[in-house]
Short mmCIF file of C-alpha atoms and ligand atoms in Angstrom, two decimals:
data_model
loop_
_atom_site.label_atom_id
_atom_site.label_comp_id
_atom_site.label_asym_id
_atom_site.label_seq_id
_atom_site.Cartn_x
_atom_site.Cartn_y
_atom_site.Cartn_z
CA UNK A 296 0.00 0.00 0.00
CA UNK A 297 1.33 3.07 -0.67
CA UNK A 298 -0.31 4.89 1.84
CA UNK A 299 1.30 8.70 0.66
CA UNK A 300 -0.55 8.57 -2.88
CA UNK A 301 -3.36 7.30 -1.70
CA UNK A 302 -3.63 9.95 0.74
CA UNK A 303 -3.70 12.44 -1.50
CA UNK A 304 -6.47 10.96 -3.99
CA UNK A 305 -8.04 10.85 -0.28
CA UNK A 306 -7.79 14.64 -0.31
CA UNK A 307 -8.54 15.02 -3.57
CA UNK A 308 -12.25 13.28 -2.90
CA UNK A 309 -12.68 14.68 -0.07
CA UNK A 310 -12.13 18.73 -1.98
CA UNK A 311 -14.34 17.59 -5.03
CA UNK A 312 -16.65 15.26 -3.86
CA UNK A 313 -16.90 15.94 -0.34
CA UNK A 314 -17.49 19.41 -0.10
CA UNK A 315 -17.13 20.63 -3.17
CA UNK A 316 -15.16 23.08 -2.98
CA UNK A 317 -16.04 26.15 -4.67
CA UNK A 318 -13.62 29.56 -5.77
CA UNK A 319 -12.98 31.64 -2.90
CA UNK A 320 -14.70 29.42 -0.10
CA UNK A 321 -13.26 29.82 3.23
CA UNK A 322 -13.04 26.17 4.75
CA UNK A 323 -12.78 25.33 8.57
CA UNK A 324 -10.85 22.10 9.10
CA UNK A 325 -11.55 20.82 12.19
CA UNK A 326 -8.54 17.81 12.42
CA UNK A 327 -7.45 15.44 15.40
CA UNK A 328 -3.50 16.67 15.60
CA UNK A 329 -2.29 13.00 15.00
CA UNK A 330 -3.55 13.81 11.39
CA UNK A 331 -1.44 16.64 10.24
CA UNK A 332 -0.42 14.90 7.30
CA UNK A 333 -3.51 14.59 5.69
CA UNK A 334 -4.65 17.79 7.12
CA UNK A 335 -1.96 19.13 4.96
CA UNK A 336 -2.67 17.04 1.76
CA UNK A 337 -6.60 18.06 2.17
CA UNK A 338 -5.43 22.02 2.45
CA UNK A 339 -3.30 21.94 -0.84
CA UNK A 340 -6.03 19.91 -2.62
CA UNK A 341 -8.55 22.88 -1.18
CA UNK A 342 -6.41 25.81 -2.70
CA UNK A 343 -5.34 23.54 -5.65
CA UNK A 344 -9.80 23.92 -5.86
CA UNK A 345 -9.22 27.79 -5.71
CA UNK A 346 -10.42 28.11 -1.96
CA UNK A 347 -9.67 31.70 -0.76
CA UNK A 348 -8.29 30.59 3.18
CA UNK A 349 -8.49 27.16 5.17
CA UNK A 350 -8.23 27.79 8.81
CA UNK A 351 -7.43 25.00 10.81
CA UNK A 352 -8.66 23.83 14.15
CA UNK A 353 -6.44 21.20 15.98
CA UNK A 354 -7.71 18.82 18.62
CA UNK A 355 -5.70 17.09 21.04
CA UNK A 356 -7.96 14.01 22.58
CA UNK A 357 -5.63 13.78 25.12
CA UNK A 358 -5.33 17.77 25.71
CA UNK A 359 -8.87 17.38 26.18
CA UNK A 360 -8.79 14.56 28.20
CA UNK A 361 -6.98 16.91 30.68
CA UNK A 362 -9.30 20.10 30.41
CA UNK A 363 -12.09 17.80 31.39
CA UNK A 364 -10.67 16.31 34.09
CA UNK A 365 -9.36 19.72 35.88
CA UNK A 366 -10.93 22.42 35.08
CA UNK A 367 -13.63 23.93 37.40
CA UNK A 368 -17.15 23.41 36.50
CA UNK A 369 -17.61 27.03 36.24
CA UNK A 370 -14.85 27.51 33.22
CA UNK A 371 -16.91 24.33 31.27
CA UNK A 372 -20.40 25.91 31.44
CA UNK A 373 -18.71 29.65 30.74
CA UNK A 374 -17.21 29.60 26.93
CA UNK A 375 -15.55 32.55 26.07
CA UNK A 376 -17.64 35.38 24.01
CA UNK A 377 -14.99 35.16 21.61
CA UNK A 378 -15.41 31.64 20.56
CA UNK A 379 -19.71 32.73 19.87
CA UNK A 380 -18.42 35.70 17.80
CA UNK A 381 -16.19 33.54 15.33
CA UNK A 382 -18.59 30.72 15.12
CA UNK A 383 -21.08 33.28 13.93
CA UNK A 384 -18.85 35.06 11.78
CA UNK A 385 -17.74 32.05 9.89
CA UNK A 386 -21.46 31.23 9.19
CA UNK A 387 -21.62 34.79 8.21
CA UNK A 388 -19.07 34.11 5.21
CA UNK A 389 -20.59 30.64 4.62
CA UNK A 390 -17.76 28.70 5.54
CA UNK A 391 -17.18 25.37 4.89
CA UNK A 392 -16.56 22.62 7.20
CA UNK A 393 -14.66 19.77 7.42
CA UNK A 394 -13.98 17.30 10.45
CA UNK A 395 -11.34 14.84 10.05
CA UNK A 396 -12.18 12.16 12.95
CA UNK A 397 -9.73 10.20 14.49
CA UNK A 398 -9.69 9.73 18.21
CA UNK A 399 -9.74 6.76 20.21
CA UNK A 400 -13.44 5.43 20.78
CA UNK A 401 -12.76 5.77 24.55
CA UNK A 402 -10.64 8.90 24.63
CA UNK A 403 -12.47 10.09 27.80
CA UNK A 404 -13.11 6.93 29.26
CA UNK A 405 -13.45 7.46 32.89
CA UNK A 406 -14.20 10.94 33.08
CA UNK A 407 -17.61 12.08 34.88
CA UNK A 408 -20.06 11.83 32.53
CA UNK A 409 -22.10 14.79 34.36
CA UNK A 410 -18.87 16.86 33.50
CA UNK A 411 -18.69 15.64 29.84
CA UNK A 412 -22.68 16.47 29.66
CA UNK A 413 -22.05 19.99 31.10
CA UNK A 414 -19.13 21.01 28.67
CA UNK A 415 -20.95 19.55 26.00
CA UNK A 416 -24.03 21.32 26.62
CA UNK A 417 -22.10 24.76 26.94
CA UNK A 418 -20.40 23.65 23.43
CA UNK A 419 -23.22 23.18 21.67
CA UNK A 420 -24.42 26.55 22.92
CA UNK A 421 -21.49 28.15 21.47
CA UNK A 422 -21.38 26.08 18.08
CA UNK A 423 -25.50 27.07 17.76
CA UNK A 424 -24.60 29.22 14.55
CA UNK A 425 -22.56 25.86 12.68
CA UNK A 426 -25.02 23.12 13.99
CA UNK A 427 -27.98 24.84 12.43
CA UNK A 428 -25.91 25.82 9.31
CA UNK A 429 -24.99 22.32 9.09
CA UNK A 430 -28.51 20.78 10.01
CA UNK A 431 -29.66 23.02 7.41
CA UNK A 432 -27.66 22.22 4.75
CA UNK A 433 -26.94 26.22 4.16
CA UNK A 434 -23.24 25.67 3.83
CA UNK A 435 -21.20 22.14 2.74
CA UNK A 436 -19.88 19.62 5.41
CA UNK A 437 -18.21 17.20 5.57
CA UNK A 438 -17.25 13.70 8.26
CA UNK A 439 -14.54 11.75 7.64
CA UNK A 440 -11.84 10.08 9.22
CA UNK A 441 -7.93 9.36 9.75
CA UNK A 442 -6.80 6.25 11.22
CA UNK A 443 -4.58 7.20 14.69
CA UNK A 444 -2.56 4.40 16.81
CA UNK A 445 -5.27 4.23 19.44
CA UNK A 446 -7.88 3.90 17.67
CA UNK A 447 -6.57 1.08 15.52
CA UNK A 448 -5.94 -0.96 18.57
CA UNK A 449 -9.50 -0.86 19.52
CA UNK A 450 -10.63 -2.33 16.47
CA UNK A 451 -7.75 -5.12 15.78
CA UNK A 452 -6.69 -5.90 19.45
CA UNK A 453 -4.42 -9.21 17.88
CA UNK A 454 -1.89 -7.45 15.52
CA UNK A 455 1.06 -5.44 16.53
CA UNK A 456 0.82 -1.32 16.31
CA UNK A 457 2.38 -1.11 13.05
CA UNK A 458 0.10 -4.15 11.40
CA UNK A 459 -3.51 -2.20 13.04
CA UNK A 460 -2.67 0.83 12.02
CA UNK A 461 -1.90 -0.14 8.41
CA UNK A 462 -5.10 -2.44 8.27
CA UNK A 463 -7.46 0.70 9.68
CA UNK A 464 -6.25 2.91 6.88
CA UNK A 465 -6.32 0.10 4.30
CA UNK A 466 -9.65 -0.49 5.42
CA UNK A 467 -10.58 3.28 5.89
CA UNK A 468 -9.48 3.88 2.19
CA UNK A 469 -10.65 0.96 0.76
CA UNK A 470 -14.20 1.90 1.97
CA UNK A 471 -14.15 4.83 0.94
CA UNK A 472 -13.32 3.95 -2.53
CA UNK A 473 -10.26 5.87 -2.38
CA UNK A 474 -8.22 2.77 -3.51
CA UNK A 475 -9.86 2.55 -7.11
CA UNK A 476 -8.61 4.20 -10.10
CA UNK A 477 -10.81 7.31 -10.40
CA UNK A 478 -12.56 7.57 -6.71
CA UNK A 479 -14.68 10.46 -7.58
CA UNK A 480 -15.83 9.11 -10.85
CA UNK A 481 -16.95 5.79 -8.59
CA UNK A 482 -18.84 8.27 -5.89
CA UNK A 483 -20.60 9.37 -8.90
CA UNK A 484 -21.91 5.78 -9.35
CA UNK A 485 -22.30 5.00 -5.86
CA UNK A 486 -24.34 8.41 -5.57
CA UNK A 487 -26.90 7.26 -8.12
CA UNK A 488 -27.34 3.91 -6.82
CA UNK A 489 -28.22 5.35 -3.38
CA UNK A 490 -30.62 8.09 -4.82
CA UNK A 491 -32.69 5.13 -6.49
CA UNK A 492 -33.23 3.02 -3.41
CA UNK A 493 -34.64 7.11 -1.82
CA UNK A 494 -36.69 7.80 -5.23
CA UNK A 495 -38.77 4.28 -4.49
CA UNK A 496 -39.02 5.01 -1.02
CA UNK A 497 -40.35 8.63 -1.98
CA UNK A 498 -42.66 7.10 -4.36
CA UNK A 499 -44.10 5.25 -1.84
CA UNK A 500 -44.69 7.71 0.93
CA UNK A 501 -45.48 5.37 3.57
CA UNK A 502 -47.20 6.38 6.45
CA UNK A 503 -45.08 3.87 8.84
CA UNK A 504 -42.35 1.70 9.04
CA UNK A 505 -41.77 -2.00 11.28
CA UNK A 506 -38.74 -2.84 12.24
CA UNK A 507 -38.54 -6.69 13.84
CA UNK A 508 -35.62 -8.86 14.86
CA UNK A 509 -35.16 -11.12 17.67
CA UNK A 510 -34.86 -8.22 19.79
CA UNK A 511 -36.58 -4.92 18.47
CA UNK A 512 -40.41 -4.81 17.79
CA UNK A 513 -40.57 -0.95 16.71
CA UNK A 514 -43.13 0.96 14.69
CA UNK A 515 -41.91 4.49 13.63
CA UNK A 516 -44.10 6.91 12.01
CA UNK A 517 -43.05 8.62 9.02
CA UNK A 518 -44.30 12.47 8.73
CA UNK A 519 -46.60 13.83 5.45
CA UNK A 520 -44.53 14.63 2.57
CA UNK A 521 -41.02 12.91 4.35
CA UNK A 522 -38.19 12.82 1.65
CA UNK A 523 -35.78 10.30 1.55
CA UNK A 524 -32.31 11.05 0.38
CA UNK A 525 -28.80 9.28 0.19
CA UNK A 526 -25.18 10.28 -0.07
CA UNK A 527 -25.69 13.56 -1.23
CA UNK A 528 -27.60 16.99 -0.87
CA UNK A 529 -27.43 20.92 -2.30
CA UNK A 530 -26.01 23.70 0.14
CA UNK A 531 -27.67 26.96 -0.03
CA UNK A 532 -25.61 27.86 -3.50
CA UNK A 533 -27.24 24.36 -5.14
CA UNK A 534 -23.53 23.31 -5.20
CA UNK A 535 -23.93 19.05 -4.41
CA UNK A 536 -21.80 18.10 -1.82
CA UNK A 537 -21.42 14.28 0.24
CA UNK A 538 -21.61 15.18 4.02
CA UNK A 539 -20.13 11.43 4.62
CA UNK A 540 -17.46 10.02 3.40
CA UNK A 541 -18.13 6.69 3.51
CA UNK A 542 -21.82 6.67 3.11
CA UNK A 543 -24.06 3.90 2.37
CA UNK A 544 -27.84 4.91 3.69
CA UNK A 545 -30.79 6.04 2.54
CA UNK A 546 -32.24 8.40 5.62
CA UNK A 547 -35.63 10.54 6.37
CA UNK A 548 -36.90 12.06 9.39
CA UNK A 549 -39.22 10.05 12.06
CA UNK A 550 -42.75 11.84 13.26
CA UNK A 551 -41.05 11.44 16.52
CA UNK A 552 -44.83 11.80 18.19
CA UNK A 553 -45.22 8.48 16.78
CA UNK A 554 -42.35 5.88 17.89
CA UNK A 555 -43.71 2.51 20.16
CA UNK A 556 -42.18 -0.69 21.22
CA UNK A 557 -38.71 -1.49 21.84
CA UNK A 558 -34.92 -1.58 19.91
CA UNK A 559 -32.32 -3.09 20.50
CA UNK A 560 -28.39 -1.58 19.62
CA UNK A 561 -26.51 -4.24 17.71
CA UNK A 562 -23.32 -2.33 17.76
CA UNK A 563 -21.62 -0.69 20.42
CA UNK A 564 -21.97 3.29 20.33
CA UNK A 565 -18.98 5.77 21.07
CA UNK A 566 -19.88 9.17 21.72
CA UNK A 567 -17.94 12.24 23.44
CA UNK A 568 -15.06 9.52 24.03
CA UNK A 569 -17.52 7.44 25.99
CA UNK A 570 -18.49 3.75 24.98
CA UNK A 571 -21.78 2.97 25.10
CA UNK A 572 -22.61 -0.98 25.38
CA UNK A 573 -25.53 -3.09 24.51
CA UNK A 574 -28.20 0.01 24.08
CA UNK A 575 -32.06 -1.16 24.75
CA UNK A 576 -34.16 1.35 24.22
CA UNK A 577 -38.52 1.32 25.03
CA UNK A 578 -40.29 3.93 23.30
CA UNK A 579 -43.88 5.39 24.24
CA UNK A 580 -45.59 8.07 22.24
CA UNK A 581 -42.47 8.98 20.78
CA UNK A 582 -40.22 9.00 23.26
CA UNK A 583 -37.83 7.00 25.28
CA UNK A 584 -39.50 6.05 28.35
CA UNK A 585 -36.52 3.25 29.78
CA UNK A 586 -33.08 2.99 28.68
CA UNK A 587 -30.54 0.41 29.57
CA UNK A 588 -27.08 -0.64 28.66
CA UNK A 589 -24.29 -2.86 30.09
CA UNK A 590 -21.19 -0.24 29.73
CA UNK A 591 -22.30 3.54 30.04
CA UNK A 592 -25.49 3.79 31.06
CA UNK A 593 -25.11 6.57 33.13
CA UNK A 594 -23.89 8.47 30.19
CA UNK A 595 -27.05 7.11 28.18
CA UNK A 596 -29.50 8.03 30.42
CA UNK A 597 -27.71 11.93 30.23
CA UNK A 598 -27.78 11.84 27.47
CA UNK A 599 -31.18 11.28 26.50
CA UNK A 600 -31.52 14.30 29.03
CA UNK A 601 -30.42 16.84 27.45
CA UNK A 602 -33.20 18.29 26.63
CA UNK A 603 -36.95 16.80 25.47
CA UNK A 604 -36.40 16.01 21.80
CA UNK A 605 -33.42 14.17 22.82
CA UNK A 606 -35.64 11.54 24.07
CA UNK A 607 -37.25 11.26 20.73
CA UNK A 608 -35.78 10.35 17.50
CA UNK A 609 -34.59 12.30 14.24
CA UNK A 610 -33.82 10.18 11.67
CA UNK A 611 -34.11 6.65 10.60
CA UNK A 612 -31.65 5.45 7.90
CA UNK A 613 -31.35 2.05 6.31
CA UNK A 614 -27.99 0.63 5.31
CA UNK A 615 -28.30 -3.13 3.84
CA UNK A 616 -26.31 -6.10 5.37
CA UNK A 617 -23.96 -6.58 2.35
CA UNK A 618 -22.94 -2.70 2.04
CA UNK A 619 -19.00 -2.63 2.12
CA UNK A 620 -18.36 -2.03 5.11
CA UNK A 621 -20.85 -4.48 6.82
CA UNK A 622 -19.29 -7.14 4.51
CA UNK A 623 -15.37 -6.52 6.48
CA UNK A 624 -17.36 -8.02 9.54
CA UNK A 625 -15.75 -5.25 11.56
CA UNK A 626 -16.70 -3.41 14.22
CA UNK A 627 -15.04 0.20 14.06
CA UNK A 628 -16.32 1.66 17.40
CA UNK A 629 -16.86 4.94 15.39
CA UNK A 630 -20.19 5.87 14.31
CA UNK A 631 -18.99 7.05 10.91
CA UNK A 632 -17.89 3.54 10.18
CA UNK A 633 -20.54 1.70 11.71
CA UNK A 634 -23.42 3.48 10.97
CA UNK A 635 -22.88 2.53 7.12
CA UNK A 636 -22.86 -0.75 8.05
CA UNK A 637 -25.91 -1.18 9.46
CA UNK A 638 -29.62 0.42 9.64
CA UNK A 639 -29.41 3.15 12.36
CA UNK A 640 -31.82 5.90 14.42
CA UNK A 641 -30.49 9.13 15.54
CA UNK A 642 -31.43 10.45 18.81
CA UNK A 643 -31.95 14.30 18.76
CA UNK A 644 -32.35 16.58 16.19
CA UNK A 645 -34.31 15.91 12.69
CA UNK A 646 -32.54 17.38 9.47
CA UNK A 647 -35.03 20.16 8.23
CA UNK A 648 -34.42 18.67 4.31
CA UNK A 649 -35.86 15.38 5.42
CA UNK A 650 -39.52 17.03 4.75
CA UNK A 651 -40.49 19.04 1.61
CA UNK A 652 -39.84 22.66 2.21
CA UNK A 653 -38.60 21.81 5.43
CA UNK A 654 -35.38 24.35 5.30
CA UNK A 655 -37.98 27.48 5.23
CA UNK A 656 -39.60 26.48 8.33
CA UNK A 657 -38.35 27.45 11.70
CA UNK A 658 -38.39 25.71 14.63
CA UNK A 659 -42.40 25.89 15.83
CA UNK A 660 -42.96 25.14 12.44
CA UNK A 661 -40.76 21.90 11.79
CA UNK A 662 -41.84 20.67 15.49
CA UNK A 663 -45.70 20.52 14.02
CA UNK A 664 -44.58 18.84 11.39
CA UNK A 665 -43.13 15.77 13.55
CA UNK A 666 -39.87 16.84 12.84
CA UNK A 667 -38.11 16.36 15.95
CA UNK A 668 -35.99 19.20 17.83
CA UNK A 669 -32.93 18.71 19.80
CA UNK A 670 -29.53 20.29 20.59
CA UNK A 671 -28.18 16.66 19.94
CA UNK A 672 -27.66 14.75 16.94
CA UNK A 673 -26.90 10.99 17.91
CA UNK A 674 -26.72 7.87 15.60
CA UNK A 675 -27.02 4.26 16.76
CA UNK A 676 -26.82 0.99 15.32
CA UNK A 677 -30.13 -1.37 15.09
CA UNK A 678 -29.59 -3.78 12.23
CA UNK A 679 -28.44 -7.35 11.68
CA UNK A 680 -28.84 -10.01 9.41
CA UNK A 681 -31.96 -10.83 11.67
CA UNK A 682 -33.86 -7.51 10.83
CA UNK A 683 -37.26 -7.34 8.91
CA UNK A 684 -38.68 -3.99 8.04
CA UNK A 685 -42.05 -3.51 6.46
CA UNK A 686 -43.32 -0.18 4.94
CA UNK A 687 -47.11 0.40 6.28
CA UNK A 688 -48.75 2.86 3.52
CA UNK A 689 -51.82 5.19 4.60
CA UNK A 690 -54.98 2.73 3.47
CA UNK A 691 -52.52 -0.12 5.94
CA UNK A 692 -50.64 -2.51 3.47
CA UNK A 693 -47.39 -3.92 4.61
CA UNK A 694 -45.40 -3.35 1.74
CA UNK A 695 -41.57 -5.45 2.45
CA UNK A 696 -38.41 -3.62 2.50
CA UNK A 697 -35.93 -5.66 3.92
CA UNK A 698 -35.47 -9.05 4.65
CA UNK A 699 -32.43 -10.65 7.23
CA UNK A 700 -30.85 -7.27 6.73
CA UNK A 701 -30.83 -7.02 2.86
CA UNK A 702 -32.69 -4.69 0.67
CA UNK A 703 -36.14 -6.91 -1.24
ZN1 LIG B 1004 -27.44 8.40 9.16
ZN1 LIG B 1005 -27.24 10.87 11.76
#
């Protein structure tokens, strides 16, 4: 493998396809330090693509690690004015914004969770003006990720350091198609297969969806006029960009009034540098009503606190059982990697383009709707080769969409 050239055709996809990048954009790269070399390859490829500025922001897990652990409680629920003022002016310029993931799954393993929940909340306070950009679609994003030492341990515990980090980015870039001749002429193919699978969903407009296995019995509603979509949407400019590289779901929004029975996590589910174990989840009128798990728990049961919509869900994506990355038989501990292996629900916040017309309606609006609203945004992982879902339409047919895990 030569891991150099393929890091830069990595870039490269990640400029054109990713997000696009249009003449005199500003970017925002968001990178985990132990990725400074493809930090640097994805910043040449984004002025090579005639992008005005990049600014970088580095992230030190273990930096952070340290903030969390000592600071006083006061400094994590008071961010700085100036941190507000240049997340708003970046959405003011319509920034771009990439995040190039690579942290361990349990980077803050061990720290309070009430801490993590407080800092986060305070975060997401300050970040208000990027979420809603991003949730919006009004500027291109992007996810992807880098492999790093500690995270390739996690997934291959039996090979040496050297071996598990080669085999994470061999597997990173192989799923992402970066290791085929012309990766961005491939995402075009991959794009259109996706949008198919969405176009007969959107045809069919059902009014519900079923979701059994041996352990989840779930009916979710689906709102009027729902859209599905895959890989793909328009920013505010009508410029397409792929906010996930990999991707392989189809996705819409939930009526999250109208979510019963129970679901069961089939993967486990890192999040803030926690790991989250053997999720079970019981639903009532929409929302979570008990929530269980063997490892983190506590950090569960915060989480679904956050506020009231985080108890509810905002999207519902399907992802078959032989998609790529489902086919390595891997578990990645990173929800960027695992969700596209597997069907998955988001806790929190509903995308506003999951409903027609959805991206002119404000909050009050997309809440009557059924579109659920939330200062979090988390996915988890439901499906298996033992999962049957069944469309319900409006006059009650049960129209089959998947069978052990695989699209009918
Ligand atoms: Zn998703
Ligand atoms: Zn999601």
């Amino acid at each position: 493998m030569d891991l150099n050239n393929l890091l830069k055709k990595y870039a490269d996809l990640i400029i054109k396809t990713g997000i696009n990048v249009q003449p005199g954009q500003t970017i925002i790269l968001y990178a985990d330090v132990d990725q400074a070399p493809l930090a640097r390859l994805i910043v040449e490829a984004a002025y090579a693509a005639k992008a005005n500025e990049v600014i970088l922001k580095w992230n030190d897990p273990i930096i952070q690690r340290q903030y969390l652990q000592n600071t006083s409680v006061d400094r994590l629920q008071h961010p700085y004015e100036f941190e507000k003022v240049a997340a708003k002016e970046l959405m003011d310029k319509h920034a771009s914004r990439i995040s190039l993931l690579s942290a361990s799954p349990e980077a803050l393993n061990g720290i309070d969770p009430q801490r993590i929940h407080i800092s986060q909340t305070a975060q997401s306070k300050v970040k208000q003006p990027v979420t809603k950009a991003t949730m919006n679609n009004d500027i291109s994003w992007l996810v992807v990720a880098g492999a790093s030492l500690e995270w390739a341990q996690k997934v291959y515990p039996n090979l040496s350091n050297q071996e598990a980090l080669n085999k994470l980015w061999e597997s990173i870039l192989t799923i992402s198609r970066v290791t085929l001749d012309e990766p961005n002429r491939a995402w075009q193919e991959h794009i259109k297969f996706l949008n198919q699978r969405a176009k007969w969903l959107n045809d069919y407009q059902f009014d519900a969806l079923h979701y059994r296995s041996d352990q989840t019995d779930l009916t979710i509603g689906l709102p009027e006029n729902h859209l599905w979509e895959g890989a793909g949407s328009n920013d505010k400019a009508g410029n397409f960009f792929v906010p996930n590289i990999p991707t392989e779901e189809v996705f819409t929004a939930p009526d999250y009034r109208r979510i019963d029975g129970v679901v069961a996590a089939t993967y486990p589910l890192s999040n803030n540098g926690q790991l989250i174990t053997n999720i079970k989840l019981t639903f009532k009128d929409g929302h979570v009503i008990k929530a269980t798990a063997d490892q983190g728990a506590d950090f569960l049961n915060q989480l679904i606190k956050t506020d009231v919509g985080a108890s509810s869900l905002g999207e519902i994506a399907l992802v078959p059982e032989d998609s790529p990355i489902a086919k390595t038989k891997t578990i990645f501990y990173n929800t960027l990697f695992d969700e596209n292996a597997s069907d998955h629900l988001a806790l929190g916040a509903a995308y506003p383009f999951s409903i027609q017309n959805g991206t002119n309606m404000d909050a009050n609006q997309l809440k009557e709707v059924g579109l659920n609203q939330s200062e979090i945004h988390v996915d988890f992982m439901i499906g298996s080769n033992k999962m049957n879902i069944d469309g319900i339409t409006k006059d009650g047919q049960k129209i089959p969409i998947m069978r052990n895990g695989n699209w009918v």
